[in-house]
N, CA, C and O atoms as a GROMACS GRO file, in nm:
protein
  556
    1MET      N    1   5.735  -5.606  10.463
    1MET     CA    2   5.873  -5.527  10.426
    1MET      C    3   5.821  -5.430  10.605
    1MET      O    4   5.705  -5.391  10.617
    2ALA      N    5   5.906  -5.411  10.701
    2ALA     CA    6   5.858  -5.348  10.792
    2ALA      C    7   5.872  -5.219  10.796
    2ALA      O    8   5.921  -5.184  10.689
    3ARG      N    9   5.855  -5.133  10.862
    3ARG     CA   10   5.881  -4.961  10.850
    3ARG      C   11   5.949  -5.001  11.031
    3ARG      O   12   5.866  -5.030  11.117
    4ILE      N   13   6.106  -4.995  11.069
    4ILE     CA   14   6.158  -5.010  11.206
    4ILE      C   15   6.089  -4.879  11.234
    4ILE      O   16   6.023  -4.823  11.147
    5GLN      N   17   6.108  -4.817  11.386
    5GLN     CA   18   6.096  -4.680  11.418
    5GLN      C   19   6.178  -4.797  11.574
    5GLN      O   20   6.147  -4.916  11.576
    6ARG      N   21   6.275  -4.738  11.686
    6ARG     CA   22   6.340  -4.839  11.735
    6ARG      C   23   6.396  -4.697  11.813
    6ARG      O   24   6.454  -4.618  11.739
    7MET      N   25   6.385  -4.663  11.946
    7MET     CA   26   6.410  -4.589  12.075
    7MET      C   27   6.401  -4.395  11.992
    7MET      O   28   6.481  -4.304  12.014
    8GLY      N   29   6.273  -4.392  11.896
    8GLY     CA   30   6.233  -4.273  11.869
    8GLY      C   31   6.373  -4.231  11.687
    8GLY      O   32   6.377  -4.127  11.623
    9GLU      N   33   6.436  -4.324  11.670
    9GLU     CA   34   6.500  -4.325  11.531
    9GLU      C   35   6.413  -4.442  11.449
    9GLU      O   36   6.397  -4.554  11.498
   10ALA      N   37   6.352  -4.397  11.299
   10ALA     CA   38   6.258  -4.486  11.247
   10ALA      C   39   6.417  -4.503  11.107
   10ALA      O   40   6.489  -4.422  11.049
   11TYR      N   41   6.406  -4.640  11.109
   11TYR     CA   42   6.475  -4.732  10.978
   11TYR      C   43   6.349  -4.756  10.874
   11TYR      O   44   6.226  -4.750  10.883
   12SER      N   45   6.435  -4.783  10.783
   12SER     CA   46   6.372  -4.852  10.689
   12SER      C   47   6.417  -4.885  10.560
   12SER      O   48   6.474  -4.830  10.465
   13SER      N   49   6.341  -5.062  10.611
   13SER     CA   50   6.542  -5.114  10.509
   13SER      C   51   6.464  -5.328  10.487
   13SER      O   52   6.427  -5.417  10.565
   14GLY      N   53   6.478  -5.313  10.347
   14GLY     CA   54   6.462  -5.401  10.245
   14GLY      C   55   6.545  -5.583  10.347
   14GLY      O   56   6.540  -5.689  10.284
   15ASP      N   57   6.583  -5.581  10.435
   15ASP     CA   58   6.633  -5.686  10.500
   15ASP      C   59   6.570  -5.651  10.689
   15ASP      O   60   6.635  -5.628  10.791
   16VAL      N   61   6.409  -5.662  10.662
   16VAL     CA   62   6.418  -5.677  10.835
   16VAL      C   63   6.353  -5.759  10.779
   16VAL      O   64   6.304  -5.767  10.667
   17VAL      N   65   6.356  -5.869  10.930
   17VAL     CA   66   6.262  -5.973  10.958
   17VAL      C   67   6.246  -6.003  11.103
   17VAL      O   68   6.342  -6.015  11.180
   18VAL      N   69   6.099  -6.017  11.142
   18VAL     CA   70   6.074  -5.990  11.262
   18VAL      C   71   5.976  -6.151  11.303
   18VAL      O   72   5.873  -6.207  11.264
   19SER      N   73   6.051  -6.167  11.369
   19SER     CA   74   5.991  -6.340  11.429
   19SER      C   75   5.924  -6.310  11.600
   19SER      O   76   5.982  -6.280  11.704
   20VAL      N   77   5.813  -6.328  11.577
   20VAL     CA   78   5.697  -6.322  11.695
   20VAL      C   79   5.652  -6.441  11.785
   20VAL      O   80   5.551  -6.493  11.738
   21ALA      N   81   5.679  -6.477  11.854
   21ALA     CA   82   5.664  -6.640  11.913
   21ALA      C   83   5.735  -6.761  11.891
   21ALA      O   84   5.738  -6.862  11.961
   22GLY      N   85   5.799  -6.731  11.769
   22GLY     CA   86   5.819  -6.829  11.735
   22GLY      C   87   5.837  -6.864  11.616
   22GLY      O   88   5.932  -6.928  11.573
   23MET      N   89   5.725  -6.813  11.542
   23MET     CA   90   5.646  -6.749  11.393
   23MET      C   91   5.802  -6.648  11.264
   23MET      O   92   5.857  -6.540  11.243
   24PHE      N   93   5.798  -6.712  11.246
   24PHE     CA   94   5.957  -6.656  11.181
   24PHE      C   95   5.886  -6.582  11.035
   24PHE      O   96   5.803  -6.618  10.952
   25ASP      N   97   5.999  -6.414  11.064
   25ASP     CA   98   5.925  -6.388  10.962
   25ASP      C   99   5.759  -6.386  10.926
   25ASP      O  100   5.703  -6.455  10.842
   26VAL      N  101   5.681  -6.256  11.039
   26VAL     CA  102   5.546  -6.236  11.071
   26VAL      C  103   5.502  -6.094  10.982
   26VAL      O  104   5.384  -6.060  10.986
   27ASN      N  105   5.619  -5.996  10.885
   27ASN     CA  106   5.556  -5.963  10.769
   27ASN      C  107   5.520  -5.865  10.860
   27ASN      O  108   5.405  -5.834  10.831
   28PRO      N  109   5.567  -5.784  10.978
   28PRO     CA  110   5.423  -5.698  11.007
   28PRO      C  111   5.451  -5.559  10.954
   28PRO      O  112   5.572  -5.546  10.934
   29SER      N  113   5.362  -5.419  10.916
   29SER     CA  114   5.373  -5.312  10.882
   29SER      C  115   5.461  -5.184  10.928
   29SER      O  116   5.518  -5.093  10.868
   30SER      N  117   5.446  -5.216  11.047
   30SER     CA  118   5.569  -5.208  11.177
   30SER      C  119   5.563  -5.196  11.289
   30SER      O  120   5.454  -5.205  11.347
   31VAL      N  121   5.681  -5.170  11.356
   31VAL     CA  122   5.707  -5.244  11.479
   31VAL      C  123   5.788  -5.089  11.609
   31VAL      O  124   5.900  -5.038  11.605
   32GLU      N  125   5.702  -5.068  11.681
   32GLU     CA  126   5.786  -4.927  11.759
   32GLU      C  127   5.826  -5.038  11.818
   32GLU      O  128   5.792  -5.152  11.787
   33TYR      N  129   5.906  -5.001  11.912
   33TYR     CA  130   5.924  -5.009  12.078
   33TYR      C  131   6.060  -4.890  12.155
   33TYR      O  132   6.105  -4.787  12.104
   34GLY      N  133   6.077  -4.919  12.217
   34GLY     CA  134   6.139  -4.783  12.324
   34GLY      C  135   6.104  -4.791  12.493
   34GLY      O  136   6.022  -4.860  12.555
   35TYR      N  137   6.210  -4.683  12.541
   35TYR     CA  138   6.208  -4.648  12.682
   35TYR      C  139   6.261  -4.578  12.680
   35TYR      O  140   6.360  -4.555  12.611
   36SER      N  141   6.175  -4.478  12.814
   36SER     CA  142   6.216  -4.350  12.837
   36SER      C  143   6.237  -4.433  13.015
   36SER      O  144   6.216  -4.550  13.048
   37TYR      N  145   6.276  -4.336  13.082
   37TYR     CA  146   6.288  -4.264  13.206
   37TYR      C  147   6.250  -4.166  13.279
   37TYR      O  148   6.304  -4.059  13.250
   38THR      N  149   6.124  -4.160  13.426
   38THR     CA  150   6.114  -3.996  13.453
   38THR      C  151   6.204  -3.975  13.524
   38THR      O  152   6.256  -4.073  13.578
   39HIS      N  153   6.252  -3.854  13.550
   39HIS     CA  154   6.356  -3.764  13.550
   39HIS      C  155   6.288  -3.687  13.689
   39HIS      O  156   6.165  -3.689  13.681
   40GLU      N  157   6.335  -3.625  13.807
   40GLU     CA  158   6.236  -3.542  13.862
   40GLU      C  159   6.351  -3.451  13.906
   40GLU      O  160   6.464  -3.461  13.857
   41TYR      N  161   6.312  -3.335  14.029
   41TYR     CA  162   6.419  -3.265  14.035
   41TYR      C  163   6.461  -3.334  14.204
   41TYR      O  164   6.396  -3.398  14.287
   42GLN      N  165   6.611  -3.277  14.199
   42GLN     CA  166   6.555  -3.291  14.385
   42GLN      C  167   6.574  -3.145  14.450
   42GLN      O  168   6.662  -3.073  14.401
   43ARG      N  169   6.503  -3.100  14.550
   43ARG     CA  170   6.519  -2.911  14.510
   43ARG      C  171   6.568  -2.906  14.735
   43ARG      O  172   6.565  -2.972  14.838
   44GLY      N  173   6.602  -2.781  14.680
   44GLY     CA  174   6.633  -2.779  14.832
   44GLY      C  175   6.544  -2.652  14.894
   44GLY      O  176   6.430  -2.636  14.851
   45ILE      N  177   6.587  -2.582  14.974
   45ILE     CA  178   6.485  -2.565  15.144
   45ILE      C  179   6.462  -2.408  15.001
   45ILE      O  180   6.391  -2.330  15.065
   46ARG      N  181   6.477  -2.366  14.916
   46ARG     CA  182   6.444  -2.218  14.839
   46ARG      C  183   6.358  -2.296  14.708
   46ARG      O  184   6.303  -2.222  14.627
   47ARG      N  185   6.349  -2.455  14.689
   47ARG     CA  186   6.221  -2.464  14.573
   47ARG      C  187   6.284  -2.464  14.492
   47ARG      O  188   6.225  -2.504  14.392
   48ASP      N  189   6.439  -2.422  14.465
   48ASP     CA  190   6.498  -2.438  14.332
   48ASP      C  191   6.582  -2.588  14.314
   48ASP      O  192   6.633  -2.660  14.399
   49PRO      N  193   6.576  -2.596  14.213
   49PRO     CA  194   6.680  -2.761  14.177
   49PRO      C  195   6.749  -2.704  14.254
   49PRO      O  196   6.744  -2.588  14.295
   50ARG      N  197   6.843  -2.816  14.284
   50ARG     CA  198   6.947  -2.861  14.316
   50ARG      C  199   7.067  -2.997  14.234
   50ARG      O  200   7.186  -3.000  14.201
   51ALA      N  201   6.988  -3.063  14.231
   51ALA     CA  202   7.010  -3.196  14.112
   51ALA      C  203   6.878  -3.290  14.084
   51ALA      O  204   6.760  -3.291  14.116
   52TRP      N  205   6.959  -3.362  14.012
   52TRP     CA  206   6.818  -3.486  13.975
   52TRP      C  207   6.867  -3.596  14.013
   52TRP      O  208   6.977  -3.626  14.060
   53ARG      N  209   6.725  -3.686  13.975
   53ARG     CA  210   6.731  -3.804  13.969
   53ARG      C  211   6.609  -3.835  13.874
   53ARG      O  212   6.509  -3.780  13.827
   54MET      N  213   6.718  -4.032  13.871
   54MET     CA  214   6.618  -4.066  13.784
   54MET      C  215   6.513  -4.169  13.851
   54MET      O  216   6.537  -4.232  13.954
   55GLY      N  217   6.401  -4.178  13.781
   55GLY     CA  218   6.298  -4.288  13.805
   55GLY      C  219   6.286  -4.421  13.762
   55GLY      O  220   6.369  -4.512  13.769
   56ALA      N  221   6.227  -4.422  13.738
   56ALA     CA  222   6.140  -4.563  13.700
   56ALA      C  223   6.173  -4.585  13.504
   56ALA      O  224   6.159  -4.492  13.424
   57LYS      N  225   6.215  -4.726  13.469
   57LYS     CA  226   6.190  -4.730  13.422
   57LYS      C  227   6.072  -4.761  13.260
   57LYS      O  228   6.079  -4.878  13.223
   58GLU      N  229   5.984  -4.680  13.181
   58GLU     CA  230   5.872  -4.689  13.084
   58GLU      C  231   5.893  -4.737  12.979
   58GLU      O  232   5.929  -4.675  12.879
   59PHE      N  233   5.874  -4.850  12.988
   59PHE     CA  234   5.870  -4.913  12.832
   59PHE      C  235   5.703  -4.956  12.736
   59PHE      O  236   5.613  -5.026  12.783
   60GLU      N  237   5.706  -4.894  12.606
   60GLU     CA  238   5.642  -4.825  12.581
   60GLU      C  239   5.628  -4.915  12.406
   60GLU      O  240   5.732  -4.899  12.342
   61GLY      N  241   5.529  -4.991  12.337
   61GLY     CA  242   5.577  -5.030  12.217
   61GLY      C  243   5.392  -5.074  12.123
   61GLY      O  244   5.279  -5.041  12.158
   62SER      N  245   5.417  -5.120  12.057
   62SER     CA  246   5.323  -5.143  11.872
   62SER      C  247   5.363  -5.182  11.808
   62SER      O  248   5.482  -5.154  11.791
   63ILE      N  249   5.302  -5.274  11.721
   63ILE     CA  250   5.330  -5.402  11.614
   63ILE      C  251   5.222  -5.394  11.518
   63ILE      O  252   5.142  -5.484  11.542
   64THR      N  253   5.186  -5.322  11.420
   64THR     CA  254   5.113  -5.352  11.290
   64THR      C  255   5.075  -5.508  11.235
   64THR      O  256   5.167  -5.573  11.187
   65LEU      N  257   4.966  -5.558  11.240
   65LEU     CA  258   5.047  -5.695  11.156
   65LEU      C  259   4.889  -5.734  11.075
   65LEU      O  260   4.778  -5.687  11.101
   66PRO      N  261   4.924  -5.826  10.981
   66PRO     CA  262   4.799  -5.819  10.942
   66PRO      C  263   4.686  -5.948  10.926
   66PRO      O  264   4.734  -6.056  10.892
   67LEU      N  265   4.622  -5.945  10.937
   67LEU     CA  266   4.460  -6.033  10.993
   67LEU      C  267   4.538  -6.159  10.943
   67LEU      O  268   4.636  -6.142  11.016
   68ASP      N  269   4.565  -6.258  10.883
   68ASP     CA  270   4.589  -6.348  10.846
   68ASP      C  271   4.676  -6.460  10.943
   68ASP      O  272   4.662  -6.582  10.951
   69VAL      N  273   4.803  -6.335  11.041
   69VAL     CA  274   4.874  -6.367  11.110
   69VAL      C  275   4.821  -6.391  11.288
   69VAL      O  276   4.858  -6.469  11.376
   70VAL      N  277   4.721  -6.281  11.284
   70VAL     CA  278   4.667  -6.246  11.378
   70VAL      C  279   4.552  -6.332  11.397
   70VAL      O  280   4.499  -6.344  11.507
   71ALA      N  281   4.498  -6.413  11.263
   71ALA     CA  282   4.430  -6.556  11.289
   71ALA      C  283   4.485  -6.681  11.378
   71ALA      O  284   4.430  -6.726  11.478
   72GLU      N  285   4.614  -6.729  11.315
   72GLU     CA  286   4.693  -6.807  11.377
   72GLU      C  287   4.742  -6.752  11.532
   72GLU      O  288   4.761  -6.853  11.600
   73PHE      N  289   4.770  -6.632  11.609
   73PHE     CA  290   4.747  -6.584  11.722
   73PHE      C  291   4.629  -6.694  11.804
   73PHE      O  292   4.647  -6.769  11.899
   74GLU      N  293   4.503  -6.665  11.720
   74GLU     CA  294   4.407  -6.715  11.804
   74GLU      C  295   4.393  -6.811  11.790
   74GLU      O  296   4.388  -6.881  11.891
   75LYS      N  297   4.383  -6.852  11.700
   75LYS     CA  298   4.402  -7.041  11.727
   75LYS      C  299   4.474  -7.141  11.910
   75LYS      O  300   4.435  -7.234  11.980
   76ILE      N  301   4.593  -7.043  11.909
   76ILE     CA  302   4.629  -7.068  12.030
   76ILE      C  303   4.666  -7.032  12.124
   76ILE      O  304   4.774  -7.044  12.181
   77ALA      N  305   4.507  -6.948  12.163
   77ALA     CA  306   4.452  -6.832  12.207
   77ALA      C  307   4.362  -6.903  12.318
   77ALA      O  308   4.326  -7.021  12.317
   78PRO      N  309   4.340  -6.821  12.398
   78PRO     CA  310   4.289  -6.906  12.512
   78PRO      C  311   4.112  -6.852  12.477
   78PRO      O  312   4.093  -6.733  12.505
   79ARG      N  313   4.025  -6.906  12.437
   79ARG     CA  314   3.885  -6.860  12.409
   79ARG      C  315   3.902  -6.783  12.238
   79ARG      O  316   3.802  -6.733  12.187
   80GLY      N  317   4.056  -6.783  12.152
   80GLY     CA  318   4.059  -6.733  12.137
   80GLY      C  319   4.075  -6.543  12.185
   80GLY      O  320   4.033  -6.467  12.098
   81ASP      N  321   4.100  -6.512  12.242
   81ASP     CA  322   4.145  -6.390  12.315
   81ASP      C  323   4.269  -6.382  12.323
   81ASP      O  324   4.315  -6.396  12.437
   82ILE      N  325   4.377  -6.356  12.196
   82ILE     CA  326   4.546  -6.318  12.200
   82ILE      C  327   4.613  -6.234  12.327
   82ILE      O  328   4.735  -6.234  12.346
   83ALA      N  329   4.501  -6.145  12.431
   83ALA     CA  330   4.544  -6.110  12.529
   83ALA      C  331   4.615  -6.145  12.609
   83ALA      O  332   4.714  -6.100  12.666
   84LYS      N  333   4.526  -6.275  12.613
   84LYS     CA  334   4.525  -6.390  12.736
   84LYS      C  335   4.658  -6.504  12.680
   84LYS      O  336   4.669  -6.620  12.718
   85ILE      N  337   4.726  -6.453  12.606
   85ILE     CA  338   4.802  -6.560  12.530
   85ILE      C  339   4.939  -6.480  12.634
   85ILE      O  340   4.946  -6.357  12.634
   86ARG      N  341   5.057  -6.576  12.731
   86ARG     CA  342   5.119  -6.536  12.777
   86ARG      C  343   5.239  -6.472  12.709
   86ARG      O  344   5.275  -6.492  12.592
   87PRO      N  345   5.308  -6.378  12.818
   87PRO     CA  346   5.461  -6.272  12.720
   87PRO      C  347   5.507  -6.427  12.627
   87PRO      O  348   5.509  -6.549  12.646
   88PHE      N  349   5.544  -6.308  12.501
   88PHE     CA  350   5.721  -6.420  12.435
   88PHE      C  351   5.776  -6.311  12.393
   88PHE      O  352   5.735  -6.196  12.404
   89PRO      N  353   5.873  -6.353  12.344
   89PRO     CA  354   5.980  -6.274  12.299
   89PRO      C  355   5.946  -6.263  12.109
   89PRO      O  356   5.907  -6.357  12.040
   90ILE      N  357   5.982  -6.094  12.053
   90ILE     CA  358   5.964  -6.044  11.966
   90ILE      C  359   6.108  -6.063  11.943
   90ILE      O  360   6.182  -6.062  12.042
   91ASN      N  361   6.157  -6.080  11.827
   91ASN     CA  362   6.369  -6.110  11.772
   91ASN      C  363   6.240  -6.015  11.594
   91ASN      O  364   6.136  -6.043  11.533
   92VAL      N  365   6.349  -5.906  11.593
   92VAL     CA  366   6.380  -5.749  11.517
   92VAL      C  367   6.531  -5.803  11.484
   92VAL      O  368   6.600  -5.862  11.568
   93VAL      N  369   6.560  -5.783  11.393
   93VAL     CA  370   6.647  -5.838  11.262
   93VAL      C  371   6.646  -5.756  11.141
   93VAL      O  372   6.569  -5.769  11.047
   94PHE      N  373   6.761  -5.650  11.155
   94PHE     CA  374   6.820  -5.552  11.034
   94PHE      C  375   6.928  -5.454  11.043
   94PHE      O  376   6.966  -5.407  11.150
   95PHE      N  377   6.983  -5.421  10.915
   95PHE     CA  378   7.067  -5.376  10.900
   95PHE      C  379   7.018  -5.241  10.907
   95PHE      O  380   6.907  -5.193  10.884
   96ASN      N  381   7.188  -5.167  10.967
   96ASN     CA  382   7.103  -4.962  11.008
   96ASN      C  383   7.189  -4.923  10.896
   96ASN      O  384   7.226  -5.005  10.812
   97ALA      N  385   7.223  -4.793  10.895
   97ALA     CA  386   7.264  -4.696  10.789
   97ALA      C  387   7.387  -4.757  10.758
   97ALA      O  388   7.412  -4.805  10.648
   98GLU      N  389   7.469  -4.756  10.858
   98GLU     CA  390   7.649  -4.831  10.854
   98GLU      C  391   7.628  -4.971  10.825
   98GLU      O  392   7.733  -5.028  10.798
   99ASN      N  393   7.533  -5.038  10.822
   99ASN     CA  394   7.532  -5.185  10.766
   99ASN      C  395   7.582  -5.294  10.755
   99ASN      O  396   7.643  -5.375  10.685
  100GLU      N  397   7.477  -5.240  10.959
  100GLU     CA  398   7.560  -5.366  11.039
  100GLU      C  399   7.458  -5.370  11.082
  100GLU      O  400   7.376  -5.283  11.107
  101MET      N  401   7.461  -5.581  11.101
  101MET     CA  402   7.317  -5.594  11.147
  101MET      C  403   7.263  -5.488  11.342
  101MET      O  404   7.318  -5.406  11.414
  102ILE      N  405   7.146  -5.555  11.342
  102ILE     CA  406   7.124  -5.467  11.443
  102ILE      C  407   7.024  -5.592  11.494
  102ILE      O  408   6.954  -5.656  11.415
  103ARG      N  409   7.028  -5.615  11.643
  103ARG     CA  410   6.970  -5.751  11.693
  103ARG      C  411   6.883  -5.704  11.792
  103ARG      O  412   6.944  -5.651  11.884
  104ASP      N  413   6.721  -5.705  11.810
  104ASP     CA  414   6.721  -5.639  11.939
  104ASP      C  415   6.582  -5.778  11.996
  104ASP      O  416   6.578  -5.879  11.925
  105LEU      N  417   6.524  -5.774  12.064
  105LEU     CA  418   6.505  -5.808  12.166
  105LEU      C  419   6.351  -5.750  12.214
  105LEU      O  420   6.328  -5.631  12.232
  106VAL      N  421   6.265  -5.844  12.229
  106VAL     CA  422   6.154  -5.765  12.327
  106VAL      C  423   6.051  -5.834  12.339
  106VAL      O  424   5.965  -5.886  12.267
  107VAL      N  425   6.079  -5.824  12.459
  107VAL     CA  426   5.967  -5.941  12.593
  107VAL      C  427   5.831  -5.874  12.548
  107VAL      O  428   5.829  -5.751  12.559
  108ALA      N  429   5.758  -5.912  12.518
  108ALA     CA  430   5.594  -5.832  12.564
  108ALA      C  431   5.499  -5.964  12.558
  108ALA      O  432   5.524  -6.085  12.557
  109LYS      N  433   5.349  -5.866  12.555
  109LYS     CA  434   5.229  -5.958  12.545
  109LYS      C  435   5.092  -5.897  12.453
  109LYS      O  436   5.106  -5.775  12.462
  110PHE      N  437   4.994  -5.918  12.387
  110PHE     CA  438   4.942  -5.803  12.317
  110PHE      C  439   4.844  -5.692  12.419
  110PHE      O  440   4.761  -5.778  12.448
  111GLN      N  441   4.810  -5.606  12.470
  111GLN     CA  442   4.661  -5.572  12.528
  111GLN      C  443   4.584  -5.582  12.530
  111GLN      O  444   4.521  -5.531  12.624
  112GLY      N  445   4.516  -5.657  12.426
  112GLY     CA  446   4.376  -5.630  12.338
  112GLY      C  447   4.350  -5.687  12.183
  112GLY      O  448   4.416  -5.671  12.080
  113ASN      N  449   4.251  -5.746  12.204
  113ASN     CA  450   4.230  -5.712  12.053
  113ASN      C  451   4.127  -5.659  11.937
  113ASN      O  452   4.022  -5.633  11.997
  114LYS      N  453   4.110  -5.631  11.796
  114LYS     CA  454   4.037  -5.525  11.779
  114LYS      C  455   4.053  -5.584  11.615
  114LYS      O  456   4.131  -5.672  11.577
  115ARG      N  457   3.986  -5.532  11.560
  115ARG     CA  458   3.902  -5.578  11.399
  115ARG      C  459   3.910  -5.410  11.363
  115ARG      O  460   3.876  -5.318  11.436
  116SER      N  461   3.980  -5.401  11.191
  116SER     CA  462   3.980  -5.317  11.151
  116SER      C  463   3.967  -5.314  10.978
  116SER      O  464   4.066  -5.305  10.906
  117VAL      N  465   3.815  -5.325  10.920
  117VAL     CA  466   3.844  -5.384  10.777
  117VAL      C  467   3.776  -5.292  10.720
  117VAL      O  468   3.656  -5.275  10.736
  118THR      N  469   3.879  -5.198  10.619
  118THR     CA  470   3.841  -5.103  10.543
  118THR      C  471   3.821  -5.076  10.341
  118THR      O  472   3.845  -5.170  10.266
  119THR      N  473   3.798  -5.002  10.313
  119THR     CA  474   3.722  -5.078  10.137
  119THR      C  475   3.887  -5.053  10.077
  119THR      O  476   3.921  -5.091   9.965
  120ASP      N  477   3.980  -4.982  10.172
  120ASP     CA  478   4.114  -4.944  10.088
  120ASP      C  479   4.225  -5.101  10.087
  120ASP      O  480   4.342  -5.121  10.055
  121GLY      N  481   4.103  -5.195  10.146
  121GLY     CA  482   4.178  -5.351  10.070
  121GLY      C  483   4.269  -5.387  10.214
  121GLY      O  484   4.296  -5.507  10.222
  122GLU      N  485   4.327  -5.292  10.342
  122GLU     CA  486   4.397  -5.307  10.409
  122GLU      C  487   4.420  -5.375  10.515
  122GLU      O  488   4.453  -5.309  10.614
  123LEU      N  489   4.410  -5.512  10.528
  123LEU     CA  490   4.326  -5.623  10.659
  123LEU      C  491   4.486  -5.627  10.756
  123LEU      O  492   4.560  -5.725  10.753
  124GLU      N  493   4.508  -5.527  10.820
  124GLU     CA  494   4.566  -5.568  10.901
  124GLU      C  495   4.538  -5.442  11.043
  124GLU      O  496   4.458  -5.349  11.044
  125ASN      N  497   4.604  -5.470  11.116
  125ASN     CA  498   4.589  -5.365  11.262
  125ASN      C  499   4.664  -5.372  11.323
  125ASN      O  500   4.739  -5.470  11.320
  126GLN      N  501   4.684  -5.236  11.438
  126GLN     CA  502   4.788  -5.257  11.521
  126GLN      C  503   4.782  -5.244  11.651
  126GLN      O  504   4.706  -5.171  11.714
  127PHE      N  505   4.919  -5.362  11.716
  127PHE     CA  506   4.791  -5.371  11.865
  127PHE      C  507   4.935  -5.276  11.949
  127PHE      O  508   5.045  -5.240  11.908
  128ASP      N  509   4.855  -5.262  12.093
  128ASP     CA  510   4.979  -5.226  12.166
  128ASP      C  511   4.990  -5.324  12.265
  128ASP      O  512   4.918  -5.413  12.310
  129LEU      N  513   5.131  -5.271  12.293
  129LEU     CA  514   5.220  -5.461  12.340
  129LEU      C  515   5.232  -5.408  12.458
  129LEU      O  516   5.232  -5.285  12.454
  130PHE      N  517   5.245  -5.471  12.603
  130PHE     CA  518   5.268  -5.460  12.767
  130PHE      C  519   5.397  -5.530  12.759
  130PHE      O  520   5.389  -5.651  12.740
  131ILE      N  521   5.544  -5.466  12.772
  131ILE     CA  522   5.620  -5.473  12.712
  131ILE      C  523   5.735  -5.509  12.859
  131ILE      O  524   5.794  -5.420  12.920
  132LEU      N  525   5.740  -5.576  12.873
  132LEU     CA  526   5.809  -5.690  13.023
  132LEU      C  527   5.980  -5.599  12.981
  132LEU      O  528   6.016  -5.508  13.056
  133ASP      N  529   6.048  -5.630  12.886
  133ASP     CA  530   6.203  -5.604  12.871
  133ASP      C  531   6.233  -5.582  12.695
  133ASP      O  532   6.193  -5.660  12.608
  134ILE      N  533   6.298  -5.479  12.675
  134ILE     CA  534   6.336  -5.464  12.579
  134ILE      C  535   6.519  -5.490  12.602
  134ILE      O  536   6.592  -5.447  12.691
  135GLN      N  537   6.540  -5.549  12.519
  135GLN     CA  538   6.680  -5.540  12.444
  135GLN      C  539   6.769  -5.513  12.321
  135GLN      O  540   6.725  -5.550  12.212
  136LEU      N  541   6.863  -5.467  12.326
  136LEU     CA  542   6.844  -5.323  12.208
  136LEU      C  543   7.008  -5.412  12.162
  136LEU      O  544   7.094  -5.451  12.241
  137ASN      N  545   7.009  -5.422  12.028
  137ASN     CA  546   7.197  -5.413  11.968
  137ASN      C  547   7.218  -5.558  12.024
  137ASN      O  548   7.321  -5.600  11.971
  138ILE      N  549   7.160  -5.665  12.117
  138ILE     CA  550   7.199  -5.784  12.153
  138ILE      C  551   7.333  -5.858  12.059
  138ILE      O  552   7.293  -5.869  11.943
  139ARG      N  553   7.456  -5.902  12.070
  139ARG     CA  554   7.476  -6.035  11.999
  139ARG      C  555   7.522  -6.155  12.000
  139ARG      O  556   7.508  -6.228  11.902
   0.00000   0.00000   0.00000
């Protein structure tokens, strides 16, 4: 059961389905994604802000996957390096607080690989994503 954080708003729902690169329902512990725009002032002669303008869109995201799912990605990755896998779709489907079905599409790739095995029994890792596109609430 995934914990979804979408554009800064947290959802906890039992009906979350996350598919990564065609692997249906990979059961991540968490998925976080979003974007923001850089903003800057347009200044006048007196150096006071007169107006504003928006800059480029900045994406950010991460996914926490069980190590057995990561092992499947390593099998298809060049020399086992999942960062070398080409960008892939991540489909996130869940119900919001108003019981409406939300479908998001994130096109991303892994930025690296790592291992973390602890004594608490959780065999999972959080992976930073290099995101190329986010489409929220697609129909």
